[in-house]
Amino acid sequence: MNIPIDNTALEEAAEKIKEGITLEKRLWFLHKLIGAKFILPVLIVPEPVDNKIAADSTVSYFSMKTSKDLVYLVVFTNGDEYEKWNKNPNKLYLIRSYDDVKNIVLNSKGFDGFVINPCGCNIAIQNSLILNIEKASNPEVIMKPEKVLTEGNMGLRPVEKPPEKLAAALREYFEKRDNISAVYYMETIRKGDDKPTPVLVVEFCKDGSLKAAFDGIASVAHNVMKQGETIGLMPSFDKVAQNYIKGVTPFYRK
């Protein structure tokens, strides 16, 4: 069944999770999950006319109950997986983003989460994980390079001319890394501070250890910055970071 969505990266991440869970695999899977679009089988009454849903139509979603009486919304990553579940040629479906699926699940008292490809990889995303993803997608800026802290800040703003010595050291380090494709040099003013703190938003081009990458950047920064100075590190797939780097030119691009 040819449905125009591409979840190849998410499916590959799911396969890696099935081989064995590590922190890096989990982070990569969640990264691909929040950017995915899914096929949702539905019943629409009255049925759409010319692919248009009437304003007063009722849309019902399909679910599955587990042996532990957990009820999951059913979603699919591609047409083939959808076909495994239902071969009816006249079935109806909607294409919805992760955020749409999340809202359907969390705003309904009837769902305990959603299940991806129940006849395939069969990965269940429970409400507790969804809520944790929401917390992770709104992290606070790192106060020390080695640690992710959870303090609020006043937003991010781009820096046109980063300190030359620090910028040169960072660029030299990035050139040696094959999984870093771009870096945005930003700054924020933390609550209670009157001086800005630099923040690097890092774009990764391949799977790998987020901790190892950030530890390496932190080490380089420490060797150049003055004692007591700190720097923030955020991955570009973080939702907060995405909002601030739109239209901004990275200070480094491979």
PDB file of C-alpha atoms in Angstrom:
ATOM      1  CA  MET A   1       0.000   0.000   0.000  1.00  0.00           C
ATOM      2  CA  ASN A   2       1.695   3.168  -1.197  1.00  0.00           C
ATOM      3  CA  ILE A   3       1.219   5.880   1.424  1.00  0.00           C
ATOM      4  CA  PRO A   4       3.486   8.948   1.047  1.00  0.00           C
ATOM      5  CA  ILE A   5       5.403   8.978   4.329  1.00  0.00           C
ATOM      6  CA  ASP A   6       8.994   7.957   5.010  1.00  0.00           C
ATOM      7  CA  ASN A   7       9.870   6.512   8.415  1.00  0.00           C
ATOM      8  CA  THR A   8      12.967   4.594   7.346  1.00  0.00           C
ATOM      9  CA  ALA A   9      15.167   6.235   9.993  1.00  0.00           C
ATOM     10  CA  LEU A  10      12.641   5.536  12.757  1.00  0.00           C
ATOM     11  CA  GLU A  11      12.278   1.911  11.653  1.00  0.00           C
ATOM     12  CA  GLU A  12      16.070   1.480  11.674  1.00  0.00           C
ATOM     13  CA  ALA A  13      16.247   3.016  15.150  1.00  0.00           C
ATOM     14  CA  ALA A  14      13.502   0.635  16.323  1.00  0.00           C
ATOM     15  CA  GLU A  15      15.468  -2.351  15.018  1.00  0.00           C
ATOM     16  CA  LYS A  16      18.522  -1.210  16.976  1.00  0.00           C
ATOM     17  CA  ILE A  17      16.388  -0.925  20.109  1.00  0.00           C
ATOM     18  CA  LYS A  18      15.200  -4.515  19.623  1.00  0.00           C
ATOM     19  CA  GLU A  19      18.827  -5.707  19.464  1.00  0.00           C
ATOM     20  CA  GLY A  20      19.478  -4.267  22.920  1.00  0.00           C
ATOM     21  CA  ILE A  21      18.774  -0.973  24.663  1.00  0.00           C
ATOM     22  CA  THR A  22      21.609   1.463  25.363  1.00  0.00           C
ATOM     23  CA  LEU A  23      21.390   5.136  26.259  1.00  0.00           C
ATOM     24  CA  GLU A  24      22.631   6.150  22.796  1.00  0.00           C
ATOM     25  CA  LYS A  25      20.132   3.878  21.008  1.00  0.00           C
ATOM     26  CA  ARG A  26      17.302   5.135  23.177  1.00  0.00           C
ATOM     27  CA  LEU A  27      18.153   8.801  22.544  1.00  0.00           C
ATOM     28  CA  TRP A  28      18.414   8.176  18.804  1.00  0.00           C
ATOM     29  CA  PHE A  29      15.060   6.348  18.740  1.00  0.00           C
ATOM     30  CA  LEU A  30      13.338   9.154  20.663  1.00  0.00           C
ATOM     31  CA  HIS A  31      14.928  11.725  18.346  1.00  0.00           C
ATOM     32  CA  LYS A  32      13.453   9.948  15.306  1.00  0.00           C
ATOM     33  CA  LEU A  33      10.144   9.309  17.081  1.00  0.00           C
ATOM     34  CA  ILE A  34       9.323  12.955  17.767  1.00  0.00           C
ATOM     35  CA  GLY A  35      10.013  13.854  14.125  1.00  0.00           C
ATOM     36  CA  ALA A  36       7.939  11.041  12.619  1.00  0.00           C
ATOM     37  CA  LYS A  37       4.556  10.965  10.899  1.00  0.00           C
ATOM     38  CA  PHE A  38       2.245   8.000  11.333  1.00  0.00           C
ATOM     39  CA  ILE A  39      -0.657   6.276   9.639  1.00  0.00           C
ATOM     40  CA  LEU A  40      -3.723   6.179  11.877  1.00  0.00           C
ATOM     41  CA  PRO A  41      -6.596   3.872  10.822  1.00  0.00           C
ATOM     42  CA  VAL A  42      -9.932   5.558  11.500  1.00  0.00           C
ATOM     43  CA  LEU A  43     -13.674   5.310  11.168  1.00  0.00           C
ATOM     44  CA  ILE A  44     -15.294   8.545   9.993  1.00  0.00           C
ATOM     45  CA  VAL A  45     -19.069   9.030  10.210  1.00  0.00           C
ATOM     46  CA  PRO A  46     -20.369  10.193   7.820  1.00  0.00           C
ATOM     47  CA  GLU A  47     -17.629   9.049   5.445  1.00  0.00           C
ATOM     48  CA  PRO A  48     -15.633  11.756   3.629  1.00  0.00           C
ATOM     49  CA  VAL A  49     -16.831  12.969   0.243  1.00  0.00           C
ATOM     50  CA  ASP A  50     -14.073  13.769  -2.294  1.00  0.00           C
ATOM     51  CA  ASN A  51     -11.560  13.256   0.533  1.00  0.00           C
ATOM     52  CA  LYS A  52     -13.182  16.054   2.544  1.00  0.00           C
ATOM     53  CA  ILE A  53     -14.297  15.466   6.114  1.00  0.00           C
ATOM     54  CA  ALA A  54     -17.517  17.227   7.080  1.00  0.00           C
ATOM     55  CA  ALA A  55     -17.318  19.617  10.006  1.00  0.00           C
ATOM     56  CA  ASP A  56     -19.795  17.550  12.037  1.00  0.00           C
ATOM     57  CA  SER A  57     -18.124  14.202  11.327  1.00  0.00           C
ATOM     58  CA  THR A  58     -17.142  11.848  14.144  1.00  0.00           C
ATOM     59  CA  VAL A  59     -13.630  10.386  13.917  1.00  0.00           C
ATOM     60  CA  SER A  60     -12.965   7.160  15.824  1.00  0.00           C
ATOM     61  CA  TYR A  61      -9.526   5.601  16.261  1.00  0.00           C
ATOM     62  CA  PHE A  62      -8.537   1.947  16.586  1.00  0.00           C
ATOM     63  CA  SER A  63      -6.937   0.510  19.687  1.00  0.00           C
ATOM     64  CA  MET A  64      -5.548  -2.751  21.048  1.00  0.00           C
ATOM     65  CA  LYS A  65      -5.796  -4.128  24.589  1.00  0.00           C
ATOM     66  CA  THR A  66      -2.912  -6.051  26.138  1.00  0.00           C
ATOM     67  CA  SER A  67      -3.083  -8.994  28.511  1.00  0.00           C
ATOM     68  CA  LYS A  68      -2.510  -6.465  31.308  1.00  0.00           C
ATOM     69  CA  ASP A  69      -5.599  -4.483  30.212  1.00  0.00           C
ATOM     70  CA  LEU A  70      -3.544  -1.614  28.807  1.00  0.00           C
ATOM     71  CA  VAL A  71      -5.208   0.095  25.838  1.00  0.00           C
ATOM     72  CA  TYR A  72      -2.967   1.431  23.068  1.00  0.00           C
ATOM     73  CA  LEU A  73      -3.822   3.606  20.087  1.00  0.00           C
ATOM     74  CA  VAL A  74      -2.713   1.790  16.915  1.00  0.00           C
ATOM     75  CA  VAL A  75      -0.327   3.589  14.509  1.00  0.00           C
ATOM     76  CA  PHE A  76       1.809   2.485  11.567  1.00  0.00           C
ATOM     77  CA  THR A  77       5.049   3.673   9.991  1.00  0.00           C
ATOM     78  CA  ASN A  78       4.281   2.624   6.402  1.00  0.00           C
ATOM     79  CA  GLY A  79       1.658   1.132   4.128  1.00  0.00           C
ATOM     80  CA  ASP A  80       3.071  -2.401   4.261  1.00  0.00           C
ATOM     81  CA  GLU A  81       2.772  -2.520   8.039  1.00  0.00           C
ATOM     82  CA  TYR A  82      -0.757  -1.145   7.758  1.00  0.00           C
ATOM     83  CA  GLU A  83      -1.601  -3.903   5.257  1.00  0.00           C
ATOM     84  CA  LYS A  84      -0.401  -6.593   7.678  1.00  0.00           C
ATOM     85  CA  TRP A  85      -2.983  -5.356  10.168  1.00  0.00           C
ATOM     86  CA  ASN A  86      -5.911  -4.743   7.804  1.00  0.00           C
ATOM     87  CA  LYS A  87      -6.138  -5.824   4.165  1.00  0.00           C
ATOM     88  CA  ASN A  88      -9.508  -4.169   3.547  1.00  0.00           C
ATOM     89  CA  PRO A  89      -8.974  -2.084   0.369  1.00  0.00           C
ATOM     90  CA  ASN A  90     -11.590   0.473   1.464  1.00  0.00           C
ATOM     91  CA  LYS A  91     -10.127   1.244   4.877  1.00  0.00           C
ATOM     92  CA  LEU A  92      -9.753   4.859   5.918  1.00  0.00           C
ATOM     93  CA  TYR A  93      -6.689   6.423   7.478  1.00  0.00           C
ATOM     94  CA  LEU A  94      -5.191   9.756   8.470  1.00  0.00           C
ATOM     95  CA  ILE A  95      -1.535  10.800   8.428  1.00  0.00           C
ATOM     96  CA  ARG A  96      -0.577  12.514  11.655  1.00  0.00           C
ATOM     97  CA  SER A  97       2.641  13.785  13.279  1.00  0.00           C
ATOM     98  CA  TYR A  98       4.036  12.521  16.561  1.00  0.00           C
ATOM     99  CA  ASP A  99       2.644  15.622  18.271  1.00  0.00           C
ATOM    100  CA  ASP A 100      -0.821  14.846  16.890  1.00  0.00           C
ATOM    101  CA  VAL A 101      -0.607  11.248  18.123  1.00  0.00           C
ATOM    102  CA  LYS A 102       0.667  12.435  21.501  1.00  0.00           C
ATOM    103  CA  ASN A 103      -2.247  14.835  21.887  1.00  0.00           C
ATOM    104  CA  ILE A 104      -4.805  12.192  20.925  1.00  0.00           C
ATOM    105  CA  VAL A 105      -3.400   9.807  23.534  1.00  0.00           C
ATOM    106  CA  LEU A 106      -2.871  12.292  26.370  1.00  0.00           C
ATOM    107  CA  ASN A 107      -6.165  14.117  25.848  1.00  0.00           C
ATOM    108  CA  SER A 108      -8.161  10.889  25.953  1.00  0.00           C
ATOM    109  CA  LYS A 109      -8.794   9.010  29.191  1.00  0.00           C
ATOM    110  CA  GLY A 110      -9.147   5.792  27.216  1.00  0.00           C
ATOM    111  CA  PHE A 111      -5.547   5.319  26.036  1.00  0.00           C
ATOM    112  CA  ASP A 112      -2.522   4.181  28.028  1.00  0.00           C
ATOM    113  CA  GLY A 113      -0.203   5.045  25.133  1.00  0.00           C
ATOM    114  CA  PHE A 114       0.219   4.042  21.493  1.00  0.00           C
ATOM    115  CA  VAL A 115       1.698   1.026  19.753  1.00  0.00           C
ATOM    116  CA  ILE A 116       3.803   1.253  16.588  1.00  0.00           C
ATOM    117  CA  ASN A 117       3.372  -1.491  13.957  1.00  0.00           C
ATOM    118  CA  PRO A 118       1.608  -4.084  16.171  1.00  0.00           C
ATOM    119  CA  CYS A 119       2.148  -6.778  13.509  1.00  0.00           C
ATOM    120  CA  GLY A 120       5.796  -5.799  13.038  1.00  0.00           C
ATOM    121  CA  CYS A 121       8.231  -4.223  15.504  1.00  0.00           C
ATOM    122  CA  ASN A 122       5.347  -3.886  18.003  1.00  0.00           C
ATOM    123  CA  ILE A 123       6.848  -1.106  20.133  1.00  0.00           C
ATOM    124  CA  ALA A 124       4.539   0.379  22.753  1.00  0.00           C
ATOM    125  CA  ILE A 125       5.005   3.982  23.852  1.00  0.00           C
ATOM    126  CA  GLN A 126       3.300   4.399  27.208  1.00  0.00           C
ATOM    127  CA  ASN A 127       1.952   7.677  28.549  1.00  0.00           C
ATOM    128  CA  SER A 128       4.703   7.809  31.176  1.00  0.00           C
ATOM    129  CA  LEU A 129       7.358   7.780  28.435  1.00  0.00           C
ATOM    130  CA  ILE A 130       5.467  10.428  26.451  1.00  0.00           C
ATOM    131  CA  LEU A 131       5.495  12.702  29.487  1.00  0.00           C
ATOM    132  CA  ASN A 132       9.219  12.082  30.008  1.00  0.00           C
ATOM    133  CA  ILE A 133       9.857  12.917  26.343  1.00  0.00           C
ATOM    134  CA  GLU A 134       8.022  16.190  26.904  1.00  0.00           C
ATOM    135  CA  LYS A 135      10.305  16.980  29.839  1.00  0.00           C
ATOM    136  CA  ALA A 136      13.390  16.070  27.807  1.00  0.00           C
ATOM    137  CA  SER A 137      12.261  18.204  24.872  1.00  0.00           C
ATOM    138  CA  ASN A 138      12.249  21.286  27.074  1.00  0.00           C
ATOM    139  CA  PRO A 139      15.564  20.945  28.924  1.00  0.00           C
ATOM    140  CA  GLU A 140      17.281  23.795  30.591  1.00  0.00           C
ATOM    141  CA  VAL A 141      20.647  24.974  29.446  1.00  0.00           C
ATOM    142  CA  ILE A 142      23.732  23.286  30.801  1.00  0.00           C
ATOM    143  CA  MET A 143      25.498  25.378  33.421  1.00  0.00           C
ATOM    144  CA  LYS A 144      28.723  23.377  33.335  1.00  0.00           C
ATOM    145  CA  PRO A 145      29.964  21.668  30.184  1.00  0.00           C
ATOM    146  CA  GLU A 146      29.935  18.191  31.731  1.00  0.00           C
ATOM    147  CA  LYS A 147      26.426  18.289  33.205  1.00  0.00           C
ATOM    148  CA  VAL A 148      22.902  18.873  32.010  1.00  0.00           C
ATOM    149  CA  LEU A 149      21.155  21.027  34.585  1.00  0.00           C
ATOM    150  CA  THR A 150      17.502  21.902  34.829  1.00  0.00           C
ATOM    151  CA  GLU A 151      17.390  25.601  35.505  1.00  0.00           C
ATOM    152  CA  GLY A 152      15.355  28.060  33.493  1.00  0.00           C
ATOM    153  CA  ASN A 153      16.846  30.687  31.209  1.00  0.00           C
ATOM    154  CA  MET A 154      15.837  33.766  29.268  1.00  0.00           C
ATOM    155  CA  GLY A 155      15.979  32.167  25.824  1.00  0.00           C
ATOM    156  CA  LEU A 156      18.751  31.903  23.269  1.00  0.00           C
ATOM    157  CA  ARG A 157      20.141  34.536  20.929  1.00  0.00           C
ATOM    158  CA  PRO A 158      22.813  34.175  18.235  1.00  0.00           C
ATOM    159  CA  VAL A 159      26.296  35.626  18.690  1.00  0.00           C
ATOM    160  CA  GLU A 160      27.801  37.172  15.562  1.00  0.00           C
ATOM    161  CA  LYS A 161      31.403  37.263  16.804  1.00  0.00           C
ATOM    162  CA  PRO A 162      32.273  34.512  19.309  1.00  0.00           C
ATOM    163  CA  PRO A 163      35.551  34.892  21.260  1.00  0.00           C
ATOM    164  CA  GLU A 164      38.280  34.226  18.689  1.00  0.00           C
ATOM    165  CA  LYS A 165      40.402  31.880  20.784  1.00  0.00           C
ATOM    166  CA  LEU A 166      37.427  29.726  21.814  1.00  0.00           C
ATOM    167  CA  ALA A 167      35.920  29.725  18.318  1.00  0.00           C
ATOM    168  CA  ALA A 168      39.221  28.643  16.733  1.00  0.00           C
ATOM    169  CA  ALA A 169      39.714  25.801  19.216  1.00  0.00           C
ATOM    170  CA  LEU A 170      36.156  24.566  18.730  1.00  0.00           C
ATOM    171  CA  ARG A 171      36.352  24.686  14.931  1.00  0.00           C
ATOM    172  CA  GLU A 172      39.579  22.687  14.992  1.00  0.00           C
ATOM    173  CA  TYR A 173      37.918  20.070  17.198  1.00  0.00           C
ATOM    174  CA  PHE A 174      34.759  19.874  15.050  1.00  0.00           C
ATOM    175  CA  GLU A 175      36.820  19.240  11.917  1.00  0.00           C
ATOM    176  CA  LYS A 176      38.139  16.051  13.517  1.00  0.00           C
ATOM    177  CA  ARG A 177      34.669  14.714  14.356  1.00  0.00           C
ATOM    178  CA  ASP A 178      32.733  12.814  11.684  1.00  0.00           C
ATOM    179  CA  ASN A 179      29.351  12.992  13.427  1.00  0.00           C
ATOM    180  CA  ILE A 180      29.085  16.782  13.874  1.00  0.00           C
ATOM    181  CA  SER A 181      27.727  18.603  10.829  1.00  0.00           C
ATOM    182  CA  ALA A 182      26.965  22.092  12.180  1.00  0.00           C
ATOM    183  CA  VAL A 183      27.191  24.114  15.386  1.00  0.00           C
ATOM    184  CA  TYR A 184      25.321  27.285  16.357  1.00  0.00           C
ATOM    185  CA  TYR A 185      26.982  29.680  18.790  1.00  0.00           C
ATOM    186  CA  MET A 186      24.280  31.228  20.960  1.00  0.00           C
ATOM    187  CA  GLU A 187      24.051  32.793  24.387  1.00  0.00           C
ATOM    188  CA  THR A 188      21.519  32.970  27.190  1.00  0.00           C
ATOM    189  CA  ILE A 189      21.091  34.890  30.417  1.00  0.00           C
ATOM    190  CA  ARG A 190      20.385  32.483  33.233  1.00  0.00           C
ATOM    191  CA  LYS A 191      17.985  33.375  35.991  1.00  0.00           C
ATOM    192  CA  GLY A 192      19.803  35.334  38.645  1.00  0.00           C
ATOM    193  CA  ASP A 193      22.713  36.274  36.342  1.00  0.00           C
ATOM    194  CA  ASP A 194      23.387  39.569  34.625  1.00  0.00           C
ATOM    195  CA  LYS A 195      26.053  38.255  32.235  1.00  0.00           C
ATOM    196  CA  PRO A 196      25.310  35.973  29.262  1.00  0.00           C
ATOM    197  CA  THR A 197      26.435  32.351  29.159  1.00  0.00           C
ATOM    198  CA  PRO A 198      27.550  30.889  25.789  1.00  0.00           C
ATOM    199  CA  VAL A 199      25.487  27.980  24.453  1.00  0.00           C
ATOM    200  CA  LEU A 200      26.463  25.656  21.615  1.00  0.00           C
ATOM    201  CA  VAL A 201      23.618  24.009  19.700  1.00  0.00           C
ATOM    202  CA  VAL A 202      25.144  20.964  18.006  1.00  0.00           C
ATOM    203  CA  GLU A 203      23.744  19.297  14.880  1.00  0.00           C
ATOM    204  CA  PHE A 204      24.676  15.631  14.459  1.00  0.00           C
ATOM    205  CA  CYS A 205      24.790  13.914  11.062  1.00  0.00           C
ATOM    206  CA  LYS A 206      24.993  10.316  12.298  1.00  0.00           C
ATOM    207  CA  ASP A 207      24.280   8.106  15.284  1.00  0.00           C
ATOM    208  CA  GLY A 208      26.739   8.102  18.137  1.00  0.00           C
ATOM    209  CA  SER A 209      27.238   8.843  21.801  1.00  0.00           C
ATOM    210  CA  LEU A 210      25.753  12.204  22.747  1.00  0.00           C
ATOM    211  CA  LYS A 211      27.632  12.132  26.053  1.00  0.00           C
ATOM    212  CA  ALA A 212      30.970  11.420  24.391  1.00  0.00           C
ATOM    213  CA  ALA A 213      30.467  14.262  21.917  1.00  0.00           C
ATOM    214  CA  PHE A 214      29.499  16.741  24.626  1.00  0.00           C
ATOM    215  CA  ASP A 215      32.333  15.614  26.905  1.00  0.00           C
ATOM    216  CA  GLY A 216      34.810  16.240  24.096  1.00  0.00           C
ATOM    217  CA  ILE A 217      33.436  19.707  23.364  1.00  0.00           C
ATOM    218  CA  ALA A 218      33.441  20.510  27.083  1.00  0.00           C
ATOM    219  CA  SER A 219      37.074  19.501  27.395  1.00  0.00           C
ATOM    220  CA  VAL A 220      38.112  21.762  24.514  1.00  0.00           C
ATOM    221  CA  ALA A 221      36.116  24.664  25.940  1.00  0.00           C
ATOM    222  CA  HIS A 222      37.621  24.207  29.411  1.00  0.00           C
ATOM    223  CA  ASN A 223      41.135  24.478  28.020  1.00  0.00           C
ATOM    224  CA  VAL A 224      40.379  27.891  26.519  1.00  0.00           C
ATOM    225  CA  MET A 225      37.847  29.543  28.794  1.00  0.00           C
ATOM    226  CA  LYS A 226      38.758  31.363  31.979  1.00  0.00           C
ATOM    227  CA  GLN A 227      38.360  29.652  35.317  1.00  0.00           C
ATOM    228  CA  GLY A 228      34.753  29.827  36.504  1.00  0.00           C
ATOM    229  CA  GLU A 229      33.310  30.412  33.025  1.00  0.00           C
ATOM    230  CA  THR A 230      30.700  27.953  31.820  1.00  0.00           C
ATOM    231  CA  ILE A 231      29.186  26.921  28.517  1.00  0.00           C
ATOM    232  CA  GLY A 232      25.878  25.317  27.566  1.00  0.00           C
ATOM    233  CA  LEU A 233      25.473  22.383  25.174  1.00  0.00           C
ATOM    234  CA  MET A 234      22.255  21.353  23.446  1.00  0.00           C
ATOM    235  CA  PRO A 235      21.527  18.967  20.535  1.00  0.00           C
ATOM    236  CA  SER A 236      19.859  20.640  17.567  1.00  0.00           C
ATOM    237  CA  PHE A 237      16.996  18.111  17.639  1.00  0.00           C
ATOM    238  CA  ASP A 238      15.860  19.521  20.982  1.00  0.00           C
ATOM    239  CA  LYS A 239      12.549  21.315  20.446  1.00  0.00           C
ATOM    240  CA  VAL A 240      13.630  24.415  22.345  1.00  0.00           C
ATOM    241  CA  ALA A 241      16.847  24.676  20.352  1.00  0.00           C
ATOM    242  CA  GLN A 242      14.968  24.210  17.064  1.00  0.00           C
ATOM    243  CA  ASN A 243      12.841  27.271  17.782  1.00  0.00           C
ATOM    244  CA  TYR A 244      15.882  29.489  18.295  1.00  0.00           C
ATOM    245  CA  ILE A 245      18.146  28.352  15.458  1.00  0.00           C
ATOM    246  CA  LYS A 246      15.544  28.851  12.708  1.00  0.00           C
ATOM    247  CA  GLY A 247      17.031  31.255  10.171  1.00  0.00           C
ATOM    248  CA  VAL A 248      20.337  31.489  12.068  1.00  0.00           C
ATOM    249  CA  THR A 249      23.628  30.860  10.277  1.00  0.00           C
ATOM    250  CA  PRO A 250      25.774  28.302  12.149  1.00  0.00           C
ATOM    251  CA  PHE A 251      29.185  29.521  13.221  1.00  0.00           C
ATOM    252  CA  TYR A 252      30.556  26.151  12.048  1.00  0.00           C
ATOM    253  CA  ARG A 253      29.402  23.871   9.230  1.00  0.00           C
ATOM    254  CA  LYS A 254      31.285  20.874   7.887  1.00  0.00           C
TER     255      LYS A 254
END
